[in-house]
Coordinates of C-alpha atoms and ligand atoms in Angstrom, one line a residue:
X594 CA -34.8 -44.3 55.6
X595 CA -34.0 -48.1 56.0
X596 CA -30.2 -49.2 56.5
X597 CA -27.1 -48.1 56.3
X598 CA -24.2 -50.6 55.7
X599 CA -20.7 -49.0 57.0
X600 CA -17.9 -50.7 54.2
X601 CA -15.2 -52.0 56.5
X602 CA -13.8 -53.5 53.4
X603 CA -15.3 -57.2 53.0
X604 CA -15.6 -58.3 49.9
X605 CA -19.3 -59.5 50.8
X606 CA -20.4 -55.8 51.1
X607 CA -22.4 -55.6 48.7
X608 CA -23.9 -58.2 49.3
X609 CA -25.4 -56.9 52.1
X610 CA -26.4 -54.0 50.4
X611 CA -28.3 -56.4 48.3
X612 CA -29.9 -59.1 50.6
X613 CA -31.5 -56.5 52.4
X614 CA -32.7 -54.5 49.3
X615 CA -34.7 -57.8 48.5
X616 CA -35.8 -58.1 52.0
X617 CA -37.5 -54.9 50.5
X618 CA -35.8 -51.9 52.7
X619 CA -33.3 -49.5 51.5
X620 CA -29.9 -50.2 52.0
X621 CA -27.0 -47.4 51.2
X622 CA -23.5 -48.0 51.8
X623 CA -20.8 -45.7 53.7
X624 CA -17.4 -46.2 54.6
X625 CA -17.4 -47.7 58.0
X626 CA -15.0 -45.0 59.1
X627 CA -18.1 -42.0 58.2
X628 CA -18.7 -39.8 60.7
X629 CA -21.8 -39.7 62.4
X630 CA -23.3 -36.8 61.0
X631 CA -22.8 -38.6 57.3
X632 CA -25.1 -41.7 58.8
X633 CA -27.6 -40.0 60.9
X634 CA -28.2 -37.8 57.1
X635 CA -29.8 -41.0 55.5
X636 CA -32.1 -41.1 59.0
X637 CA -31.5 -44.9 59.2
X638 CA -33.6 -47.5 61.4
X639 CA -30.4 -49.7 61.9
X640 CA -26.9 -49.7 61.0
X641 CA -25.0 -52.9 59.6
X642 CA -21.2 -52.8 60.3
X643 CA -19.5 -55.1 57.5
X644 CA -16.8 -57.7 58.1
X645 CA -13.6 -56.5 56.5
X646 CA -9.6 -57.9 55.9
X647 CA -7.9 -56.2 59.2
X648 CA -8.2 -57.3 63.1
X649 CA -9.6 -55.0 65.5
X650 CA -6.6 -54.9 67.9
X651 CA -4.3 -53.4 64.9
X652 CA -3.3 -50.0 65.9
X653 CA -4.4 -48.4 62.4
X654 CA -7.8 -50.8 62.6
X655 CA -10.2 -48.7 60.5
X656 CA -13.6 -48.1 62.8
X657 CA -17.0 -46.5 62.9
X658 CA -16.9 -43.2 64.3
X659 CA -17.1 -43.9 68.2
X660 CA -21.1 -41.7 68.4
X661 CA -22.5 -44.3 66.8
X662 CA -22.3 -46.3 69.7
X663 CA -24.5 -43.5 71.8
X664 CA -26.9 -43.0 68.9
X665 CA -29.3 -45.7 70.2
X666 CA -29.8 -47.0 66.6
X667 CA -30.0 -51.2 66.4
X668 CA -26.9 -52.2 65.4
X669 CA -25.6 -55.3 63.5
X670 CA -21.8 -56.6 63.5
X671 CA -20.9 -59.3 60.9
X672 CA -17.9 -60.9 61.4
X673 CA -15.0 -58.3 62.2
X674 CA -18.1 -55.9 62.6
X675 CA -19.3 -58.1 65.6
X676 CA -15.4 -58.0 66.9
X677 CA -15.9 -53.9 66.6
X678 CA -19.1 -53.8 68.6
X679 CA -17.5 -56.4 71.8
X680 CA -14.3 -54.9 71.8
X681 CA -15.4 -51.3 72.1
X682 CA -18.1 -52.8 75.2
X683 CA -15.5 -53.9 76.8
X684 CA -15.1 -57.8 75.7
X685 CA -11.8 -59.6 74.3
X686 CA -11.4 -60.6 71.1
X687 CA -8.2 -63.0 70.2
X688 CA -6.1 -64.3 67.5
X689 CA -7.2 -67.7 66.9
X690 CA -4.0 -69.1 65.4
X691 CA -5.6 -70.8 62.5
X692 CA -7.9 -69.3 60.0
X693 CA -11.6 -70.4 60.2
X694 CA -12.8 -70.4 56.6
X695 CA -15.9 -72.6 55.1
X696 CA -19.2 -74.1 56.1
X697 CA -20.1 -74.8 59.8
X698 CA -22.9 -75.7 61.8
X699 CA -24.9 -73.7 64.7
X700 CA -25.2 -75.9 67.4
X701 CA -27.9 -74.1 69.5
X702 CA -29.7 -70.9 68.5
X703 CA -31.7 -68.0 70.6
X704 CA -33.6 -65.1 70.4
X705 CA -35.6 -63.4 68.1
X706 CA -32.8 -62.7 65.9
X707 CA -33.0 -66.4 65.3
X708 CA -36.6 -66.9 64.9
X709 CA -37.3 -69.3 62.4
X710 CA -33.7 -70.8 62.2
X711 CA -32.9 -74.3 62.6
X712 CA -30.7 -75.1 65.7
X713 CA -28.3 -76.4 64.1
X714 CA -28.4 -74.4 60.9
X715 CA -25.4 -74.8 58.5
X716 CA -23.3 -71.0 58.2
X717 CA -20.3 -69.8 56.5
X718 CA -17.6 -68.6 58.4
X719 CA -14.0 -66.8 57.2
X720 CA -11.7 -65.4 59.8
X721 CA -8.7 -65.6 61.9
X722 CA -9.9 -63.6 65.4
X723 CA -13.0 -64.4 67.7
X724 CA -14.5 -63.3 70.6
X725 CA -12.8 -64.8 73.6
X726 CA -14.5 -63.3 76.7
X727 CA -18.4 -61.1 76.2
X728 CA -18.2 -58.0 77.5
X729 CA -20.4 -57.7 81.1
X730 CA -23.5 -58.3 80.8
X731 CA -23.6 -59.4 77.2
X732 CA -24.5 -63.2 75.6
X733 CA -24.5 -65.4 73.6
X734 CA -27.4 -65.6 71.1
X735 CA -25.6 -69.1 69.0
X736 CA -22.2 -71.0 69.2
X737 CA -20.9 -73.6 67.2
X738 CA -18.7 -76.4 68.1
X739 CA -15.2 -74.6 68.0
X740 CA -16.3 -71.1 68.6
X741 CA -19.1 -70.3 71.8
X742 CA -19.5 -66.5 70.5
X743 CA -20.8 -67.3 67.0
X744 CA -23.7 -65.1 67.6
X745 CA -24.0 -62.4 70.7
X746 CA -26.5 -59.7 72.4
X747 CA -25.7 -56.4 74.1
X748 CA -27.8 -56.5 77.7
X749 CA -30.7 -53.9 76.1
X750 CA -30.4 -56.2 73.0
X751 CA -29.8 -53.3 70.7
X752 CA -26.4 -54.5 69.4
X753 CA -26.3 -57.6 67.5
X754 CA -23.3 -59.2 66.5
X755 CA -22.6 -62.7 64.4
X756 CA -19.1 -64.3 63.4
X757 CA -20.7 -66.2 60.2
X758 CA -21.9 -64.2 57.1
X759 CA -25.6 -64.5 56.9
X760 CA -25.4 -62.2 53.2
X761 CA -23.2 -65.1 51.6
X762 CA -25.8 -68.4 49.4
X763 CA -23.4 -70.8 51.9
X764 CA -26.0 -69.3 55.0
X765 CA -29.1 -71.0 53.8
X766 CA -30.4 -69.7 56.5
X767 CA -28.8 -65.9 56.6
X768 CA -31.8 -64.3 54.5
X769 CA -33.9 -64.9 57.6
X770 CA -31.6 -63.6 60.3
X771 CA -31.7 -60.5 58.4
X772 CA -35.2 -60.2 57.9
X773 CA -35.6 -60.6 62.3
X774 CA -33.3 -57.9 61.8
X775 CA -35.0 -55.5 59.9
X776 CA -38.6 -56.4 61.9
X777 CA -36.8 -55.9 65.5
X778 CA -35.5 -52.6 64.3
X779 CA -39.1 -51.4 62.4
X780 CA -37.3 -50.9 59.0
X781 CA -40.0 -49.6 56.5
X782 CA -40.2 -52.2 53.8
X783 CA -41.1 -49.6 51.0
X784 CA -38.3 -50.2 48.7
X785 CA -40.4 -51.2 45.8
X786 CA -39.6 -51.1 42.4
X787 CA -43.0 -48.7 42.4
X788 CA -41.5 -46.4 45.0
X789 CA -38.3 -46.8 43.0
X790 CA -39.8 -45.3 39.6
X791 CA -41.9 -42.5 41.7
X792 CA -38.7 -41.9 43.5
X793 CA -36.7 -41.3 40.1
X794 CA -39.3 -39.2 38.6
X795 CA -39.6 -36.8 41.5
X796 CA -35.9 -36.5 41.2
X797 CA -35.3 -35.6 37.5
X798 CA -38.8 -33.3 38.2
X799 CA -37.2 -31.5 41.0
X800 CA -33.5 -31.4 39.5
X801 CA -34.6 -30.5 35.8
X802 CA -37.6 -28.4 35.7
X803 CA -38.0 -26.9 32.5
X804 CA -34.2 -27.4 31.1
X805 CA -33.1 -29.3 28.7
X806 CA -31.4 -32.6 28.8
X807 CA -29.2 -34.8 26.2
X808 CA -29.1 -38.5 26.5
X809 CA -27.0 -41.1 25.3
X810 CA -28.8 -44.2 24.3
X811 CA -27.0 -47.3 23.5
X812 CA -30.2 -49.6 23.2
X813 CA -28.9 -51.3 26.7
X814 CA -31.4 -51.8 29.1
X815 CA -30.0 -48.5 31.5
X816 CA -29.8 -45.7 28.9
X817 CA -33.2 -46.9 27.0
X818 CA -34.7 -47.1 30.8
X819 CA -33.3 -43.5 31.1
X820 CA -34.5 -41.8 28.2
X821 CA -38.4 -43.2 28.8
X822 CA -37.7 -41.9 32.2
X823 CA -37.4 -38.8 31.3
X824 CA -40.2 -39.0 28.6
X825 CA -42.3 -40.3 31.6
X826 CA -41.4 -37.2 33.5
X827 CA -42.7 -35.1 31.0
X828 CA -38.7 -33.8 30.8
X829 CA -38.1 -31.7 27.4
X830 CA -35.2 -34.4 26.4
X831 CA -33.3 -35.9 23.5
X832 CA -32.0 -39.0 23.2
X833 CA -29.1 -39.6 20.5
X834 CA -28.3 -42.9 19.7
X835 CA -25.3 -43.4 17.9
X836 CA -25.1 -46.0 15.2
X837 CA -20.7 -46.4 15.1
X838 CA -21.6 -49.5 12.3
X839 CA -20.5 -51.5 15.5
X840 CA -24.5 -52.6 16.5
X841 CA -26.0 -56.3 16.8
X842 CA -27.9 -57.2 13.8
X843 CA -31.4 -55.9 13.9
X844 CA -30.6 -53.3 16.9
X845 CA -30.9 -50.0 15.4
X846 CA -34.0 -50.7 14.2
X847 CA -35.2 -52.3 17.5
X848 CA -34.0 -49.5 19.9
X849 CA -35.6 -47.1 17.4
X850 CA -39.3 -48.8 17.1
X851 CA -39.5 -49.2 21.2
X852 CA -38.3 -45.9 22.2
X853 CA -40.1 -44.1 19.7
X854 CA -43.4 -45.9 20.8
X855 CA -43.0 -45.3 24.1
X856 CA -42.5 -41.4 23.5
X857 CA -38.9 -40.7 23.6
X858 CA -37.7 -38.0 21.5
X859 CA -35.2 -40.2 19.7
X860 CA -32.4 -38.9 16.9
X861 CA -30.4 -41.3 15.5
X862 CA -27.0 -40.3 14.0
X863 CA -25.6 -42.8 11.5
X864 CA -21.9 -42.4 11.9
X865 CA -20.7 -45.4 11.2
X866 CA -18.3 -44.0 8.1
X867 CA -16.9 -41.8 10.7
X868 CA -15.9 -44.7 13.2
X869 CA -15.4 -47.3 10.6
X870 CA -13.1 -44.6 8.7
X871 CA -10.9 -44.1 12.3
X872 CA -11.2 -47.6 13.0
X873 CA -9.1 -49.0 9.6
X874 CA -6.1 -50.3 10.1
X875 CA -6.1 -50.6 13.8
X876 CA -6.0 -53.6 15.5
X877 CA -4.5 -52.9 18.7
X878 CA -7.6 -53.5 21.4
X879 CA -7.1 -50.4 23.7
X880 CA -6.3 -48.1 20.6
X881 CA -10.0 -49.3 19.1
X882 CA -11.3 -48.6 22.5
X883 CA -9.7 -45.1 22.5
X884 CA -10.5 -44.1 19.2
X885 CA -14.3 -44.8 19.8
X886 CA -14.4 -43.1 23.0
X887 CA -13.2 -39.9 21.2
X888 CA -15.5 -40.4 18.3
X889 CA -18.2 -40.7 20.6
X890 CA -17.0 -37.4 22.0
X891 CA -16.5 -36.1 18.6
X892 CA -20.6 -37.1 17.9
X893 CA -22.0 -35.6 21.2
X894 CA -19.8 -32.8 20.1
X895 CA -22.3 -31.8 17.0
X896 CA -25.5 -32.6 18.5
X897 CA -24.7 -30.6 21.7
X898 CA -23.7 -28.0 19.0
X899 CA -26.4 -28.5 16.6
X900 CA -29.0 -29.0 18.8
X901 CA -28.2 -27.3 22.1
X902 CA -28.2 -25.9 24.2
X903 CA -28.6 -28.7 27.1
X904 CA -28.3 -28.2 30.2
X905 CA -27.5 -31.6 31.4
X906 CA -26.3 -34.9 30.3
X907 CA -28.0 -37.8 31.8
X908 CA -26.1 -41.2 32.6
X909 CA -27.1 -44.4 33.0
X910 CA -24.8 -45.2 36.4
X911 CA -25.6 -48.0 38.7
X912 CA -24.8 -47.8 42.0
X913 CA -22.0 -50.7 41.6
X914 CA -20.1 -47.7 40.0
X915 CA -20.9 -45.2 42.9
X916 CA -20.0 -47.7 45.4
X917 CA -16.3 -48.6 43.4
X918 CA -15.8 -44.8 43.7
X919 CA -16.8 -43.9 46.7
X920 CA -13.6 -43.7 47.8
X921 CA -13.4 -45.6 51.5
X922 CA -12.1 -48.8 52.6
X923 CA -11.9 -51.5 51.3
X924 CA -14.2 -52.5 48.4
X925 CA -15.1 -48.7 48.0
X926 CA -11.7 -48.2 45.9
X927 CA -12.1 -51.1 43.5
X928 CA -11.6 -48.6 40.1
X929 CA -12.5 -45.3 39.6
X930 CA -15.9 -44.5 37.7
X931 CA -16.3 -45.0 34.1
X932 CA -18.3 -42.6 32.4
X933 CA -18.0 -40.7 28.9
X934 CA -14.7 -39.8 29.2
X935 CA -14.7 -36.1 30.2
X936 CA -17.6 -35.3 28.5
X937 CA -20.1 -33.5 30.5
X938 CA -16.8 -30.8 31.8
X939 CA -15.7 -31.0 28.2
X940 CA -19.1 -29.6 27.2
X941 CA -20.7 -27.6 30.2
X942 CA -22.8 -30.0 31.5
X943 CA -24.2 -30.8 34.7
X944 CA -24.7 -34.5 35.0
X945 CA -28.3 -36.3 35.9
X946 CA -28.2 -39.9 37.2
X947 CA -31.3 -40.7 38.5
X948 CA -30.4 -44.9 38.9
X949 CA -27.0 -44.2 41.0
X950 CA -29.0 -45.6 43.7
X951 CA -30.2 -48.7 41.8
X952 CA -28.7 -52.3 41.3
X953 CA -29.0 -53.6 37.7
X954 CA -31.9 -56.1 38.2
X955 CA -33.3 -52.9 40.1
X956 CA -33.1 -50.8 37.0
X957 CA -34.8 -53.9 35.2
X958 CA -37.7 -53.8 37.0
X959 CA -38.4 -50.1 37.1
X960 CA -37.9 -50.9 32.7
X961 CA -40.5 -52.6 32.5
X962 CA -42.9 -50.6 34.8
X963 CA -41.9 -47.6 32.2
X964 CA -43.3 -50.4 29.6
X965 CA -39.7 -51.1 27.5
X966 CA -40.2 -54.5 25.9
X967 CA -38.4 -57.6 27.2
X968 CA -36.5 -57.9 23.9
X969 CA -34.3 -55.0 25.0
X970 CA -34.8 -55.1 29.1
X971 CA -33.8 -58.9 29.4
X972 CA -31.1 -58.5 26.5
X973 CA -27.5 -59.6 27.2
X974 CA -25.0 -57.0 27.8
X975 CA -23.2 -55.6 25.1
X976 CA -19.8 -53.5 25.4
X977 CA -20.3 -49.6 24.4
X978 CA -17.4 -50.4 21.7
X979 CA -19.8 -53.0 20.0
X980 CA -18.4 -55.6 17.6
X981 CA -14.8 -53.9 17.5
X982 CA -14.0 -56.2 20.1
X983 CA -15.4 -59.0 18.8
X984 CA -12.9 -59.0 15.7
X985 CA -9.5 -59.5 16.5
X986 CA -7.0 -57.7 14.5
X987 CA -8.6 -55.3 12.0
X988 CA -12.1 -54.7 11.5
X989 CA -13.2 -53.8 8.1
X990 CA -16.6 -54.3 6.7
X991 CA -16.4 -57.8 5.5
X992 CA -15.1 -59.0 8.9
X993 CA -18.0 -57.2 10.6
X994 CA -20.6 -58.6 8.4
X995 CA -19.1 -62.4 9.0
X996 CA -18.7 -61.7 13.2
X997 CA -22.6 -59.9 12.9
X998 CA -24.0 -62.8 11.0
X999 CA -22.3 -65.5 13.7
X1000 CA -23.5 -63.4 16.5
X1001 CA -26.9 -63.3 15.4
X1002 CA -27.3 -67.1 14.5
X1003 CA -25.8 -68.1 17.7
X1004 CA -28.4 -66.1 19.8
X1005 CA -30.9 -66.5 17.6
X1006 CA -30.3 -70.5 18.0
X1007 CA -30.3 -69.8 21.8
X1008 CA -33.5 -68.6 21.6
X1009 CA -35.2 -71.0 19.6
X1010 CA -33.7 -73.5 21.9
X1011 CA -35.1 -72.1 25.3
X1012 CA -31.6 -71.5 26.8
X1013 CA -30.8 -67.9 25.9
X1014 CA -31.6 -66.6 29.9
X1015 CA -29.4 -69.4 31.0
X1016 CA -26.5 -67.3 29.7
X1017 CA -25.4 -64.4 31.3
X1018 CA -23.8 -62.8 28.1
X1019 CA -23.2 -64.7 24.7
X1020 CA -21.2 -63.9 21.7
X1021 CA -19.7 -64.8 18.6
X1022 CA -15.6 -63.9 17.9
X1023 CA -13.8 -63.6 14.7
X1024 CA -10.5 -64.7 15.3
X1025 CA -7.5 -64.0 13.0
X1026 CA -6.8 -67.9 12.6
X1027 CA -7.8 -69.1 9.5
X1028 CA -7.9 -73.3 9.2
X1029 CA -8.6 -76.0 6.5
X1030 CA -11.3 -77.7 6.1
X1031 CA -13.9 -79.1 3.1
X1032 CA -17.0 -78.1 0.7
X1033 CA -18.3 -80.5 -1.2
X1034 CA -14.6 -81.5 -2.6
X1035 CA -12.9 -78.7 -2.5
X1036 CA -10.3 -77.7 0.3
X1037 CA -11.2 -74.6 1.9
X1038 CA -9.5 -72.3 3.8
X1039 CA -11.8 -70.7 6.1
X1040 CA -12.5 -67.7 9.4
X1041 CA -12.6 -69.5 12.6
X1042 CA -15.4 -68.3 14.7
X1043 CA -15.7 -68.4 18.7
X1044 CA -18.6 -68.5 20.6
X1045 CA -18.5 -67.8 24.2
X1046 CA -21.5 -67.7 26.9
X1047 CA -21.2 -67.2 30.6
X1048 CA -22.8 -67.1 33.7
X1049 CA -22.0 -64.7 35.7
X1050 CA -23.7 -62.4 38.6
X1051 CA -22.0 -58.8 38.1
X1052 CA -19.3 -59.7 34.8
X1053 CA -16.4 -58.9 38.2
X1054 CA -16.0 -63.0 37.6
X1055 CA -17.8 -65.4 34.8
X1056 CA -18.1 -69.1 34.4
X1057 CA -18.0 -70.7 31.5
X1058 CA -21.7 -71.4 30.2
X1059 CA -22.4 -75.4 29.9
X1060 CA -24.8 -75.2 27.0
X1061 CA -26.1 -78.0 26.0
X1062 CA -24.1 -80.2 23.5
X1063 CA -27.2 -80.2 20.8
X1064 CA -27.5 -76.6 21.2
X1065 CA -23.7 -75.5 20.2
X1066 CA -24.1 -77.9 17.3
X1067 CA -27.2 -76.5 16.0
X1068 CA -25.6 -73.2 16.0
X1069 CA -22.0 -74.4 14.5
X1070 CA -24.0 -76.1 11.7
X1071 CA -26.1 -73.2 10.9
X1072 CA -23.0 -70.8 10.7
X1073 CA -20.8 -72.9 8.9
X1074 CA -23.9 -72.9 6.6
X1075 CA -25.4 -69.6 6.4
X1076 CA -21.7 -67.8 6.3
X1077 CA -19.5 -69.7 3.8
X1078 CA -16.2 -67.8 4.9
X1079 CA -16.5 -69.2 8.7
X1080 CA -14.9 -72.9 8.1
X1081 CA -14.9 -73.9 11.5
X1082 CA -16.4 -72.9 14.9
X1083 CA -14.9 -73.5 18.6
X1084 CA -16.2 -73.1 22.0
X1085 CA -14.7 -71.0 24.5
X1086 CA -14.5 -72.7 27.9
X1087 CA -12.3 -70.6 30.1
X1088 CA -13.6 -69.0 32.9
X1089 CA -13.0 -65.4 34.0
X1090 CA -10.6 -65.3 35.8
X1091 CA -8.0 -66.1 34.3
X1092 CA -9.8 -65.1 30.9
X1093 CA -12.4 -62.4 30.5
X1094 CA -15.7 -62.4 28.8
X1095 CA -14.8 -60.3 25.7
X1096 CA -11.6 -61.7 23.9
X1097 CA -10.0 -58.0 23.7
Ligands
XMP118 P1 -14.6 -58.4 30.4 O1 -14.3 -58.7 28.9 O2 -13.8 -57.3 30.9 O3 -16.1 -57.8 30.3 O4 -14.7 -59.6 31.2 C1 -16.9 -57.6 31.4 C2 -18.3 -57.0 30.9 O5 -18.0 -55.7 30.4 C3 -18.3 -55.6 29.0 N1 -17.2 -54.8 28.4 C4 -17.3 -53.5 28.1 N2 -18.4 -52.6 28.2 N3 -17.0 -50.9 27.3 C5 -18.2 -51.4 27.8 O6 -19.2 -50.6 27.9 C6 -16.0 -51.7 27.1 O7 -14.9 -51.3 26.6 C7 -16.1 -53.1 27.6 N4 -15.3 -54.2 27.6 C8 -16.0 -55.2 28.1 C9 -18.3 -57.0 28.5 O8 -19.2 -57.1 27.4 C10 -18.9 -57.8 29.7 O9 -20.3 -57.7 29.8

């Protein structure tokens, strides 16, 4: 059901994916090279074929598998997509010379694909090739001034193509061209976040039964939203969060209270001695991140053995991380999936992930149907390795107390101060510099503290948050106060790239 999106590797793909998940119909992404067997599987209403890097008169062009055309599903082109669906009817498409890339303006508009739309409607185009002749019998829905094919019709109607990306913000208007889309085709508009949690529970019903099933909570918004999923379901679970000494002030406690009120059968195992103990000395960044993953390892270890057996491990993955897997063109290969590093074939498991269909703010809203407070659902991402990458160069317990105490003033000042949603992620770094300054008379040499925020839509890039200049003082006063070892405070304000959002 709803619309499948075939990847021909443009980096907007999922953007698609998304625009018409909000349009409120299910959206799934394939390679655009999947055969048609693979498509016609997720019974689809309409098929979107993406806009990708290559040019369809390449020998080696990567394209959909040549049934689809026959299958007498609606189809969309975007960009190289559209080039796909004119050159295989026949039409010409042609190097342009000079690469078309930025904001344009339709100058007339037709159809009911443009119902709604403004004649001369401002869209964003990138590419090199266009349409230079319409295949017989095919025409023109839109043009602009330097390109009479930006939009075009099969004869019956049923194949849609546009030049312009109507998924990109720069096509105020593309939400809408999308939504006469979906209408002409009769795309159910079920995808809820209500059909979403019923469609979850089913799942880990029908997949689970009456085994058994471990899951790791990290008091994120994915795994706490997992492990009252399965309480929800009625699922005979247990949820092990690990304390590595590494947590957010406060969040033990936190995770603990909301889960546990909400029914989850939640074990907490303090390991901290264990993590902090493999931790000292260390202060190479990817050797703290390796370490932790194999204590982790190490912990899931004893409660599997303690407390087994379980039959699966559940996971918190997204469907950004199915997608960046999936192994196509394109955007499909980004990286290969993270999860707990060989755990579930170190330990026998069979691995249930009932959100890999589900974008973040997805996951979000099926939270808080399940009831998890907005304290931990709306809360900034944290990494799994906690404040070890917060401290550069060795953490012991003194450093994590000081880089603990920052954090939790600086987003505790956010907060107060109205702008904590504004940021995408903040923090608090303790850096290895230590500077002069003054107390009372004395001459002080002090930790210098970072604090970072960003705004950001999926952490892949990050700008630097523009706080408000009150705010930042508020919270450099209060830590320079509250922790007398931090002597100064800075503000990061690189963007990502060429920075990232942790500082290791
Ligand atoms: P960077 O620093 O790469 O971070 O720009 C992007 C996002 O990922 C988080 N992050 C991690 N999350 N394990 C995690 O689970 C990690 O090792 C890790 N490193 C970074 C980071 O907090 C940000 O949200």
């Amino acid at each position: 059901m709803g619309v499948v999106i075939l990847d021909f590797g443009s980096q907007y793909t999922r953007l698609i994916a998304r625009r018409v998940r909000e349009l409120g119909a299910y959206s799934v992404i394939l390679p655009g090279t999947a055969p048609v067997e693979r498509i016609l599987a997720e019974a689809p209403q309409a098929v979107i074929l993406s806009g990708g890097p290559r040019t369809v008169f390449e020998p080696d062009a990567p394209k959909p598998d040549a049934r689809l055309y026959a299958s007498g599903l609606p189809l969309l082109g975007i960009c190289y997509g559209m080039q796909l669906l004119v050159q295989h009817a026949g039409g010409e498409v042609r190097d342009v010379g000079t690469r078309s890339y930025g904001a344009d303006r339709l100058a007339r508009v037709e159809g009911p694909l443009f119902r709604g739309i403004e004649p001369n409607a401002p869209v964003w185009m990138s590419h090199s090739t266009a349409v230079a002749a319409l295949p017989k019998g095919w025409r023109g829905l839109a043009a602009t001034d330097a390109n009479p094919y930006a939009a075009v019709a099969s004869p019956d109607g049923r194949m849609l193509g546009v030049q312009f990306h109507p998924e990109v913000i720069h096509t105020p208007s593309g939400g809408v061209l999308l939504d006469n889309f979906l209408t002409a085709a009769a795309v159910p508009r079920d995808w809820t976040p209500e059909a979403s949690l019923e469609r979850a529970l089913a799942y880990v019903r029908e997949r689970v039964g009456k085994a058994r099933v471990l899951v790791g909570v990290s008091g994120g918004v994915d795994s706490s939203a997992l492990a009252l999923l399965l309480a929800r379901a009625g699922i005979d679970h247990l949820a092990a969060f690990v304390d590595h000494g590494l947590l957010r002030e406060g969040e033990r406690a936190e995770v603990e209270r909301a889960l546990s009120a909400l029914g989850v059968r939640l074990e907490t195992v303090d390991a901290s001695t264990q993590f902090l103990d493999a931790l000292r000395g260390v202060e190479d960044p990817e050797e703290k991140r390796h370490i932790i993953g194999r204590e982790f390892v190490a912990v899931f270890r004893g409660v599997a053995r303690e407390r087994g057996p379980f039959r699966f491990l559940a996971q918190g993955t997204l469907y950004p991380d199915v997608i960046e897997s999936a192994g196509g063109e394109g955007t499909a290969n980004i990286k290969s999936h993270h999860n707990v590093g060989g755990l579930p074939a170190a330990l026998g498991f069979e691995l249930l992930e009932p959100f890999r269909t589900l974008f973040k703010d997805e996951v979000r809203e099926v939270a808080r149907l399940l009831g998890l407070p907005d304290e931990i659902r709306l809360r900034h991402p944290f990494p799994g390795p906690g404040l070890a990458v917060r401290i550069l160069g060795e953490i012991t317990q003194e450093r994590l107390d000081i880089v603990r105490r920052a954090d939790a003033i600086f987003i505790d000042t956010l907060r107060k101060r109205g702008v904590y949603g504004d940021a995408w992620q903040a923090l608090a770094v303790l850096t290895p510099i230590r500077s002069v300054g003054v107390a009372g008379d004395e001459r002080r040499y002090g930790h210098v503290v970072a604090l970072r925020a960003v705004t950001s839509v999926d952490a892949m890039t990050a700008d630097w948050a523009r706080l408000p200049h009150d705010v930042l003082d508020e919270a450099a006063q209060r830590i320079t106060r509250e922790i007398p070892e931090v002597g100064r405070v800075v503000y990061d304000i690189t963007s990502k790239p060429p920075a990232t959002i942790e500082w290791e």
